[in-house]
mmCIF file of C-alpha atoms in Angstrom:
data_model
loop_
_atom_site.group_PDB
_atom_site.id
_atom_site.type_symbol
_atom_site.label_atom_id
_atom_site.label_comp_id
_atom_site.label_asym_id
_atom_site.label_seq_id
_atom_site.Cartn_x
_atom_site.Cartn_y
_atom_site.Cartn_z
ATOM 1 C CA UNK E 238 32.710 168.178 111.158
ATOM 2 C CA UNK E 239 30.776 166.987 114.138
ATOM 3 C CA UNK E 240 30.413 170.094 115.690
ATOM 4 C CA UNK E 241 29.699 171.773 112.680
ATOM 5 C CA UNK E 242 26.787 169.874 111.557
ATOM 6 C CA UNK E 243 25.254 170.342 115.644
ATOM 7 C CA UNK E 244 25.747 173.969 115.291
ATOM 8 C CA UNK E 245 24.081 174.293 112.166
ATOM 9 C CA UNK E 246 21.021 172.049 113.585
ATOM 10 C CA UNK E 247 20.784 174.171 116.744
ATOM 11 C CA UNK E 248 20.683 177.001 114.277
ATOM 12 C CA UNK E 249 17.725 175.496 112.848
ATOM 13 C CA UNK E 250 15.789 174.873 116.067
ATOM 14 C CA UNK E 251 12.159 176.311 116.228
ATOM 15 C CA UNK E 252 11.511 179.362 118.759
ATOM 16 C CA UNK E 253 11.779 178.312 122.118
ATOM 17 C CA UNK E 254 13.449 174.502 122.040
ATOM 18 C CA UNK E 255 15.800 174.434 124.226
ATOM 19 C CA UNK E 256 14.939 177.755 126.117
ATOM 20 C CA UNK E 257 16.635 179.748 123.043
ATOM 21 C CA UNK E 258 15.501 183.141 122.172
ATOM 22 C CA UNK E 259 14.266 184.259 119.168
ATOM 23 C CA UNK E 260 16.027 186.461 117.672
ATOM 24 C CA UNK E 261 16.285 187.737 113.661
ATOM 25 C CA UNK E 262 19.222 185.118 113.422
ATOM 26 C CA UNK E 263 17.289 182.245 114.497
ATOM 27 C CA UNK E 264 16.581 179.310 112.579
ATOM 28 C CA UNK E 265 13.000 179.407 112.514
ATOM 29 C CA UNK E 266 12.984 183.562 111.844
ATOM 30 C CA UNK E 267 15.349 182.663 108.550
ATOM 31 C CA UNK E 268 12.888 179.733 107.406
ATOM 32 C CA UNK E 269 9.801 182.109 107.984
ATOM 33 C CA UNK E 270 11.616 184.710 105.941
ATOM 34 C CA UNK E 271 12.726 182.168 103.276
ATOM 35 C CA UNK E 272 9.120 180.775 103.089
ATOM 36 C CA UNK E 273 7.508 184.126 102.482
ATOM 37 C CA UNK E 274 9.760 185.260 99.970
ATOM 38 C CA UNK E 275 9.388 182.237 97.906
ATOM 39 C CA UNK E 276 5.615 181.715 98.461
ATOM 40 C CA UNK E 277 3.779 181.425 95.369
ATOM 41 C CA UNK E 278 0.692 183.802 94.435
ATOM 42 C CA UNK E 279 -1.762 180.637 94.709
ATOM 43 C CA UNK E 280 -0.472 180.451 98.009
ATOM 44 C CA UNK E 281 -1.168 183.311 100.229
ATOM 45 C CA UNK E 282 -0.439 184.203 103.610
ATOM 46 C CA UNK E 283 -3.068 182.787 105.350
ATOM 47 C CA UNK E 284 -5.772 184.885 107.164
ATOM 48 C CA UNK E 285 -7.143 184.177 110.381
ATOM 49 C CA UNK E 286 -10.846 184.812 110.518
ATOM 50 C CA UNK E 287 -12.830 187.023 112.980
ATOM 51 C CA UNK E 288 -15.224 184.791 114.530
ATOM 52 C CA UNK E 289 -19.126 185.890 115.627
ATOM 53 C CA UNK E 290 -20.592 185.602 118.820
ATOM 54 C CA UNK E 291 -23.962 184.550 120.156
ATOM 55 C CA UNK E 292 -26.545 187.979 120.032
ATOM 56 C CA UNK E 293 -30.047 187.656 120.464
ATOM 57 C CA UNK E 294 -33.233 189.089 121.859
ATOM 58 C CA UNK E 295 -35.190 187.003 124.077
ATOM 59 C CA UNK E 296 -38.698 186.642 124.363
ATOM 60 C CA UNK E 297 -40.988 187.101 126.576
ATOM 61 C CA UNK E 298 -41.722 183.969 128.969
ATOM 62 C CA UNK E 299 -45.351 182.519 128.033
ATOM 63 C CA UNK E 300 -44.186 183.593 123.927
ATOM 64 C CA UNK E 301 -45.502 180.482 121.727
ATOM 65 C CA UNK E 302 -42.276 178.726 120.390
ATOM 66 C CA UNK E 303 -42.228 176.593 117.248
ATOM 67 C CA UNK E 304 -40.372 173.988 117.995
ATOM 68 C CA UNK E 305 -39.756 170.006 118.013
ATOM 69 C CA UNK E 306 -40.007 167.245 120.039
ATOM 70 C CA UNK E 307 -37.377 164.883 119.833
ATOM 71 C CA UNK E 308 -37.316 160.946 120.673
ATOM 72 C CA UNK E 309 -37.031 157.947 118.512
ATOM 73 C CA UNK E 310 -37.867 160.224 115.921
ATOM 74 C CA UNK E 311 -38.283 164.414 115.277
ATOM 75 C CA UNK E 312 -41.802 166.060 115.009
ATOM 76 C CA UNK E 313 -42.743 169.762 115.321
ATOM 77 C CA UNK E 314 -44.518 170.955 118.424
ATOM 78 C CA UNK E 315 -45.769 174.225 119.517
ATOM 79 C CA UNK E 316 -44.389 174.957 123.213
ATOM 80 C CA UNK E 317 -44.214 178.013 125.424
ATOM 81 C CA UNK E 318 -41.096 179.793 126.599
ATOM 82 C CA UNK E 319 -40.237 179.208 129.869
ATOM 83 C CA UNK E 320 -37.896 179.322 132.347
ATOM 84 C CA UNK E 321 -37.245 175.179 132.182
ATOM 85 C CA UNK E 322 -35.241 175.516 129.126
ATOM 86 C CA UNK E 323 -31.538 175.139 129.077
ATOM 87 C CA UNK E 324 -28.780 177.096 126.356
ATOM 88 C CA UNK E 325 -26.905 174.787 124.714
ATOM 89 C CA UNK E 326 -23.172 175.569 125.126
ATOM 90 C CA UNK E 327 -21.934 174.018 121.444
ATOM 91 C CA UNK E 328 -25.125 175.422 119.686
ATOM 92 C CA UNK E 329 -24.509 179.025 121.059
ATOM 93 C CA UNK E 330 -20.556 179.045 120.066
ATOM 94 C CA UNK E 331 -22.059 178.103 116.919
ATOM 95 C CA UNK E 332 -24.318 181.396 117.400
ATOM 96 C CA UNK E 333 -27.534 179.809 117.086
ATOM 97 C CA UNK E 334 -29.753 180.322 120.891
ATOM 98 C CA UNK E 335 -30.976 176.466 120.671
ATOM 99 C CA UNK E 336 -32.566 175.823 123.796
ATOM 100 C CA UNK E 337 -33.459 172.478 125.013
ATOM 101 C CA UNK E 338 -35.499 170.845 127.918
ATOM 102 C CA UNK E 339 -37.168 167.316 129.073
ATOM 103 C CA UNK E 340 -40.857 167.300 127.147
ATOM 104 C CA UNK E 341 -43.190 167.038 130.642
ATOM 105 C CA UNK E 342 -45.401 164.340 128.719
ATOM 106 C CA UNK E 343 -44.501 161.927 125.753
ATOM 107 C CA UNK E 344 -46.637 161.576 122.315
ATOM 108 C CA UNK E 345 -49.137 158.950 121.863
ATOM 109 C CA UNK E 346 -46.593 157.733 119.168
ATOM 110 C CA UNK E 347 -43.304 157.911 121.174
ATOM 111 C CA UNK E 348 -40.236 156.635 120.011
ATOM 112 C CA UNK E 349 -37.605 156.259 123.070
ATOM 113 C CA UNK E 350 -33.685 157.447 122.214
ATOM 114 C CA UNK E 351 -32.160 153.984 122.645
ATOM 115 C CA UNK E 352 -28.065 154.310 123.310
ATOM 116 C CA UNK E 353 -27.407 153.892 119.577
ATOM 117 C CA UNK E 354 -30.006 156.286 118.444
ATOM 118 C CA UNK E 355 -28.652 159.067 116.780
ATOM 119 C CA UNK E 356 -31.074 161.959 118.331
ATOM 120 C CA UNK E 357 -29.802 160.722 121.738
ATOM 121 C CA UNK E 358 -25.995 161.530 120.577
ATOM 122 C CA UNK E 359 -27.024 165.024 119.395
ATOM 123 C CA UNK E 360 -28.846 165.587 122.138
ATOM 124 C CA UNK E 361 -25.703 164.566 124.600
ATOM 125 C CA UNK E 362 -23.401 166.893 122.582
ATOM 126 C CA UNK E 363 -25.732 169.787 122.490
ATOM 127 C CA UNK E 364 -25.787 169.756 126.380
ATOM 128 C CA UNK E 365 -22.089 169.132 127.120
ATOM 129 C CA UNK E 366 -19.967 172.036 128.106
ATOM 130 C CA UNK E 367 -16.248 171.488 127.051
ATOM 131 C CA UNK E 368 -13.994 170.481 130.469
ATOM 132 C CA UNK E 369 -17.138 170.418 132.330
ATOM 133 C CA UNK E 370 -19.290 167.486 130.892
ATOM 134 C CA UNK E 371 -23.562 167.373 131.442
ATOM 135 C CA UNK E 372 -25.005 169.834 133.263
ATOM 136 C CA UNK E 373 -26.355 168.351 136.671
ATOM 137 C CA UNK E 374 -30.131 168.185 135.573
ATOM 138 C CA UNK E 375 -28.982 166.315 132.574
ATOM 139 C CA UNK E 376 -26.589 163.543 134.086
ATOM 140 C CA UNK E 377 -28.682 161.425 135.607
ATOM 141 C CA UNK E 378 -30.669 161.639 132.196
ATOM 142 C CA UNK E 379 -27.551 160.256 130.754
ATOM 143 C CA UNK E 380 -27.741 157.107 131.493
ATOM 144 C CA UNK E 381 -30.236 154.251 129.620
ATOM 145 C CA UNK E 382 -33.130 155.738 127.740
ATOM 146 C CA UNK E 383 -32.949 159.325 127.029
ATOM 147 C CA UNK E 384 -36.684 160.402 127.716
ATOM 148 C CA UNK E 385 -38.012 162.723 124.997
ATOM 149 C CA UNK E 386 -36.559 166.568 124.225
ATOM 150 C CA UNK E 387 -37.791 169.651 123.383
ATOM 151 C CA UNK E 388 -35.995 171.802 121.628
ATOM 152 C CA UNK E 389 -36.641 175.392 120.504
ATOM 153 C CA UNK E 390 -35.062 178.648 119.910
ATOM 154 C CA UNK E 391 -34.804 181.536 122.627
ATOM 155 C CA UNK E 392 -35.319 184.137 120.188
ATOM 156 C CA UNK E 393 -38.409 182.990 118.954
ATOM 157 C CA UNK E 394 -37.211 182.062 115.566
ATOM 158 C CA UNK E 395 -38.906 178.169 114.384
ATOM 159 C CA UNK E 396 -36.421 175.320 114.819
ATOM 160 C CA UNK E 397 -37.705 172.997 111.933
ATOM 161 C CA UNK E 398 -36.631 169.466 111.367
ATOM 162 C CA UNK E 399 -34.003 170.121 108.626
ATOM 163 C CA UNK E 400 -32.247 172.402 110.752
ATOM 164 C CA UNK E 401 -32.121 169.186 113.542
ATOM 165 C CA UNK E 402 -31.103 167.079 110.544
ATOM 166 C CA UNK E 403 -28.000 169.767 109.526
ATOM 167 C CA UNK E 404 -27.101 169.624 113.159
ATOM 168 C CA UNK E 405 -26.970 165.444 113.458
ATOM 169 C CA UNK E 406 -24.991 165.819 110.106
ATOM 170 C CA UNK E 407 -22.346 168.628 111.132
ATOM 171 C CA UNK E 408 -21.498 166.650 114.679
ATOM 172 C CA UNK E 409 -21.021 163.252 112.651
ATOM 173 C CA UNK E 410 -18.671 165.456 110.343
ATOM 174 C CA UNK E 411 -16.895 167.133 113.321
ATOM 175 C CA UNK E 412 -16.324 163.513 114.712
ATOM 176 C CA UNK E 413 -14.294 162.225 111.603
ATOM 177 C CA UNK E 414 -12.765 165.704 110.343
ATOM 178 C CA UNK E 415 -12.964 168.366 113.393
ATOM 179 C CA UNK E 416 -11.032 168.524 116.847
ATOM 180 C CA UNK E 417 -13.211 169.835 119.453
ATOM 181 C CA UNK E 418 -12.080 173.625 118.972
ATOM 182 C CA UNK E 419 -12.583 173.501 115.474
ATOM 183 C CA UNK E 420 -16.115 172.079 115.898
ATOM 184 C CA UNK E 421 -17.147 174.627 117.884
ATOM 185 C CA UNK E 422 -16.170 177.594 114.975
ATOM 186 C CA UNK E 423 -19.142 179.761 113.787
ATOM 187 C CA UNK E 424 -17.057 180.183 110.318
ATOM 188 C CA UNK E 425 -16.731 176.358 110.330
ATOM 189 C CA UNK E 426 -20.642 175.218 110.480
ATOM 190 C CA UNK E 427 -21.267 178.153 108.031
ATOM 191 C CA UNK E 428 -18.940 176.465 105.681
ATOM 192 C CA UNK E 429 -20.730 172.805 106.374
ATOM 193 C CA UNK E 430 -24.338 174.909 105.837
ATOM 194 C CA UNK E 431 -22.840 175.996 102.398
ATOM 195 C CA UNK E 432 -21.531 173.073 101.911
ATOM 196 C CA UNK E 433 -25.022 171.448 101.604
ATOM 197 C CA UNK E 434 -26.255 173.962 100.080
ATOM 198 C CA UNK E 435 -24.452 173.607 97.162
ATOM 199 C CA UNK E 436 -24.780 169.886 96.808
ATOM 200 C CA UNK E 437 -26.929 168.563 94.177
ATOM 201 C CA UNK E 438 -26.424 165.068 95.459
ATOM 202 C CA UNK E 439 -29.024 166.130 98.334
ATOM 203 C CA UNK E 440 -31.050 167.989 96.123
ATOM 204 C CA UNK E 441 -33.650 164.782 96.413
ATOM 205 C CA UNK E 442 -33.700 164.900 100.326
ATOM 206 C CA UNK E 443 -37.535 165.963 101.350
ATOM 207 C CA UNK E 444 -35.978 167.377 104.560
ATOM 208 C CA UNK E 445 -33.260 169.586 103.397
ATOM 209 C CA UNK E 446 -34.483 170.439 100.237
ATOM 210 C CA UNK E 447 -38.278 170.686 100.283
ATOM 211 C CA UNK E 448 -40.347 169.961 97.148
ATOM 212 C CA UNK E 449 -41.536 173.569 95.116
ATOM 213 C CA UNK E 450 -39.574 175.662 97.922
ATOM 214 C CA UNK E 451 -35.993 176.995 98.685
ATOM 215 C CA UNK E 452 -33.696 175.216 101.349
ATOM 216 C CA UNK E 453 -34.508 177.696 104.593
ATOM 217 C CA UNK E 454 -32.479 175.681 106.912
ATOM 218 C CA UNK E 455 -30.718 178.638 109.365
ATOM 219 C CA UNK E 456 -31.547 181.160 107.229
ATOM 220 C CA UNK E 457 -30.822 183.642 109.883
ATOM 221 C CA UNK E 458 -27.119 182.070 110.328
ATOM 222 C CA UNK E 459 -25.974 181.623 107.010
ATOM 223 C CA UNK E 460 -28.267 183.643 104.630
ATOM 224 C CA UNK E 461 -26.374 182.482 101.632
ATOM 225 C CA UNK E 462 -29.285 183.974 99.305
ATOM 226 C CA UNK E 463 -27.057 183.389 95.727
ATOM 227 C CA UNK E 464 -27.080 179.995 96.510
ATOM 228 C CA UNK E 465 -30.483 179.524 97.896
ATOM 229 C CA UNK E 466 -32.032 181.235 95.059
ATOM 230 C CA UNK E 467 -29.623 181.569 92.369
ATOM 231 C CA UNK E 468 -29.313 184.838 90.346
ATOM 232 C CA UNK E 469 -31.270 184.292 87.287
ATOM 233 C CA UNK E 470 -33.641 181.703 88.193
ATOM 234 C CA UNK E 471 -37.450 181.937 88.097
ATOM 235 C CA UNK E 472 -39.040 182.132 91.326
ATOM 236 C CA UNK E 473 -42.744 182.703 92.422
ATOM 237 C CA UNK E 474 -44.075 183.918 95.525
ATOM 238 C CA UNK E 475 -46.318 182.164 97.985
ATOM 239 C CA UNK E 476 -48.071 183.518 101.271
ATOM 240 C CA UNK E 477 -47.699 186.895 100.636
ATOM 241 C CA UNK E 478 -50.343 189.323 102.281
ATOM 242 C CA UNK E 479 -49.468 192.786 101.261
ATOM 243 C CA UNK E 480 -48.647 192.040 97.561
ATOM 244 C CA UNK E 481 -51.054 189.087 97.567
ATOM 245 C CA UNK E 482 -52.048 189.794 93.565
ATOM 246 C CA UNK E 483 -48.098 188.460 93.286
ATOM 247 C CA UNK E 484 -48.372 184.836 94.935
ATOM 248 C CA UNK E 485 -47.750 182.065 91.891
ATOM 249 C CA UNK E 486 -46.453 184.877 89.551
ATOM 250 C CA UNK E 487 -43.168 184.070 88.050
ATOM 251 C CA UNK E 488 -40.945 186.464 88.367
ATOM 252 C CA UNK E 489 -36.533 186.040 88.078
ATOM 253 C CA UNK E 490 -34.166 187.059 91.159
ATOM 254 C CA UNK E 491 -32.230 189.940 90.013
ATOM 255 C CA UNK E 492 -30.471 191.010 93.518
ATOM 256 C CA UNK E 493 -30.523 190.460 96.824
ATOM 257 C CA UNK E 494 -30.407 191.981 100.348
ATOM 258 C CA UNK E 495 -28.636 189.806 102.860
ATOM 259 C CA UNK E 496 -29.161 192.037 105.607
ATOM 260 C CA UNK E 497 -32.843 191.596 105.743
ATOM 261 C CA UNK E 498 -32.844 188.388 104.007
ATOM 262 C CA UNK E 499 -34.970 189.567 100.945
ATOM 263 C CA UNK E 500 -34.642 188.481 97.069
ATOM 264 C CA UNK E 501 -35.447 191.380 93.998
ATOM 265 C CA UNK E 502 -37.286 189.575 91.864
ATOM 266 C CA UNK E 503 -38.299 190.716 88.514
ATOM 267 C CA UNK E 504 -41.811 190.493 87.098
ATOM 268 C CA UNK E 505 -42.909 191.652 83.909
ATOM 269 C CA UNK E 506 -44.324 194.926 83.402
ATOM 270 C CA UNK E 507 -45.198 196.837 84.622
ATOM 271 C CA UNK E 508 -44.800 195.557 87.975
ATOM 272 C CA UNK E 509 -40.946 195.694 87.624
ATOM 273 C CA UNK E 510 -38.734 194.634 90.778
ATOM 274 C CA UNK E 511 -40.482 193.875 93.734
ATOM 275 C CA UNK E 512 -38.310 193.123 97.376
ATOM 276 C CA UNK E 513 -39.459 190.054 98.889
ATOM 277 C CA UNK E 514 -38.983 188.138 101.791
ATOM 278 C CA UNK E 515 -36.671 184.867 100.786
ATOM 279 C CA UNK E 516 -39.133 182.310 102.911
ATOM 280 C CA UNK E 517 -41.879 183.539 100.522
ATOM 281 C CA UNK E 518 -40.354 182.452 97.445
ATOM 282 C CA UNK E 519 -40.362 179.038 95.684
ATOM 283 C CA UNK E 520 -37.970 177.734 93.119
ATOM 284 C CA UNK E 521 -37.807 174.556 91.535
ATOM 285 C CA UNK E 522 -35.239 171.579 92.169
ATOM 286 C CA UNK E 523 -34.444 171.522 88.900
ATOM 287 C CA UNK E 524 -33.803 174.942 88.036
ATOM 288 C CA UNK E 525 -32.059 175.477 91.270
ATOM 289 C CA UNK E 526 -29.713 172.610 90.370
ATOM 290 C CA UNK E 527 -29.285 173.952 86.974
ATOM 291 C CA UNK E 528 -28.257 177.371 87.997
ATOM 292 C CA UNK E 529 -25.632 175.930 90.399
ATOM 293 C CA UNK E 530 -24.009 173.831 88.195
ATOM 294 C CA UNK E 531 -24.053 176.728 85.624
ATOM 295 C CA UNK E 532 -22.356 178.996 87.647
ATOM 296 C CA UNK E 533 -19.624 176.198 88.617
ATOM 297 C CA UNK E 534 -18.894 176.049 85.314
ATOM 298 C CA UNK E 535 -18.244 179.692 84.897
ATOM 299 C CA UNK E 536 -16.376 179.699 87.680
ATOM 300 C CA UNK E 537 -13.630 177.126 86.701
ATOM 301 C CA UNK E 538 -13.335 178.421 83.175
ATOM 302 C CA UNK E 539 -12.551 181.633 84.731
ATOM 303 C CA UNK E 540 -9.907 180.028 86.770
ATOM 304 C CA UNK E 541 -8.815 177.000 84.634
ATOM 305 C CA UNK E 542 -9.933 178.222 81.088
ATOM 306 C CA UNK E 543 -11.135 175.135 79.053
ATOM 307 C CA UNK E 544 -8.780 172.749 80.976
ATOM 308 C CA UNK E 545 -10.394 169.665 83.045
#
């Protein structure tokens, strides 16, 4: 009986214990089989996804950057490209060219990054390459008072302070949920983008959700336009130049172009549907919430019917 209940353990034994082959009569092959034939609809096979890389154009050295300067506190700055700047290893796995370097003077209203300061731990992470640690320019930085940062993009696209705010929230996430190869994921900080997006708890945050105007934080990365600007909800224009006659109009989003990262919005006639850039369009807290929540509910009666 002894030997019978070892043999059917070894049978049993994942691919590879013991130095056994696998083979169609191994254990582990028979569970596999066993689990897919009695895996349930709601449960599929799960997919791994294709992950992005890092592609950009760079500009030209001497190209004005808008950017921010980051202590104590975050402010925006306008800085030239040069060749001081550094690519930040976890922000370009995360395909996003953030660029940082030491600011050559400090603000009349500095704020030094203490060791507990938050800005100082993004800062740290930014820079560190996995297995490697702080590049040499940046260790002896490391230590005490971090001196104040500048941080742009090397494609010329603005870094605003929500976006540094997103990125301080998504590496305190990563530290509680996320090993280190998970943090690094494109698909993963998309998700977290969405992800606060779509809550209405935030919805009061000046920073991520401005008064009168969409949420634009990396707009580029995750456009995300039905959540942005819901479909349905009334919009109006601002700091348009070619269409100028349109800014403060009402209008409703009708479709959208991801691609190009423009909203259809609707006016009444005769102007009809007009293509406009999504940083151009304000939208209300309110109605934004609304429209959310609206299509959340559609969604689980769809799924769940008028269950709770």
């Amino acid at each position: 009986i002894a030997r019978r209940r070892v043999h059917r353990q070894l049978l049993m034994v994942p691919s590879g214990a013991f130095g056994l082959p696998r083979t169609e009569d191994s254990g582990s092959v028979r569970a596999e089989r066993w689990e897919d034939a009695n895996r349930s609809k709601s449960d599929p096979v799960p997919r791994v996804r294709k992950e992005k890389t890092l592609q950009y154009i760079e500009v030209e050295p001497g190209t004005r950057l808008q950017g921010l300067e980051v202590c104590g506190d975050v402010r925006p700055v306008e800085v030239e490209a040069d060749c001081n700047f550094e690519m930040s290893p976890l922000a370009a796995s995360l395909c996003i060219p953030l660029q940082l370097r030491v600011a050559e003077s400090r603000h009349p209203d500095h704020v030094p990054m203490v060791e507990s300061s938050l800005n100082r731990m993004v800062v740290l992470r930014l820079m560190t390459e996995p297995g490697i640690g702080l590049p040499m320019t940046w260790q002896s930085l490391a230590a005490g008072t971090l001196p104040s940062v500048i941080v742009s993009r090397a494609d010329g696209v603005p870094v605003t302070p929500a976006e540094w705010r997103v990125i301080g929230e998504y590496l305190k996430y990563a530290d509680e949920e996320l090993d280190e190869e998970e943090t690094r994921r494109p698909s993963v900080f998309r998700d977290f983008v969405c992800g606060l997006l779509h809550g209405t708890e935030d919805m009061e945050d000046p920073i991520l959700h401005p008064p009168g105007g969409a949420p634009l934080f990396f707009l580029d990365i995750v456009p995300a336009l039905s959540i942005r600007l819901p479909l349905g909800s009334t919009v109006r224009p601002r700091g348009l130049e070619g269409r100028a006659e349109l800014n403060g109009r009402s209008g409703n989003v009708v479709r959208y172009d991801e691609g190009k990262l423009r909203v259809g919005v609707e006016f009444p006639h005769p102007t009809g549907v007009v293509s406009i850039r999504a940083s151009n369009l304000e939208i209300k807290p309110a109605e934004r919430g609304r429209r959310l929540l609206a299509e959340h509910e559609k969604n689980r009666r769809a799924e769940y019917g008028g269950r709770r």
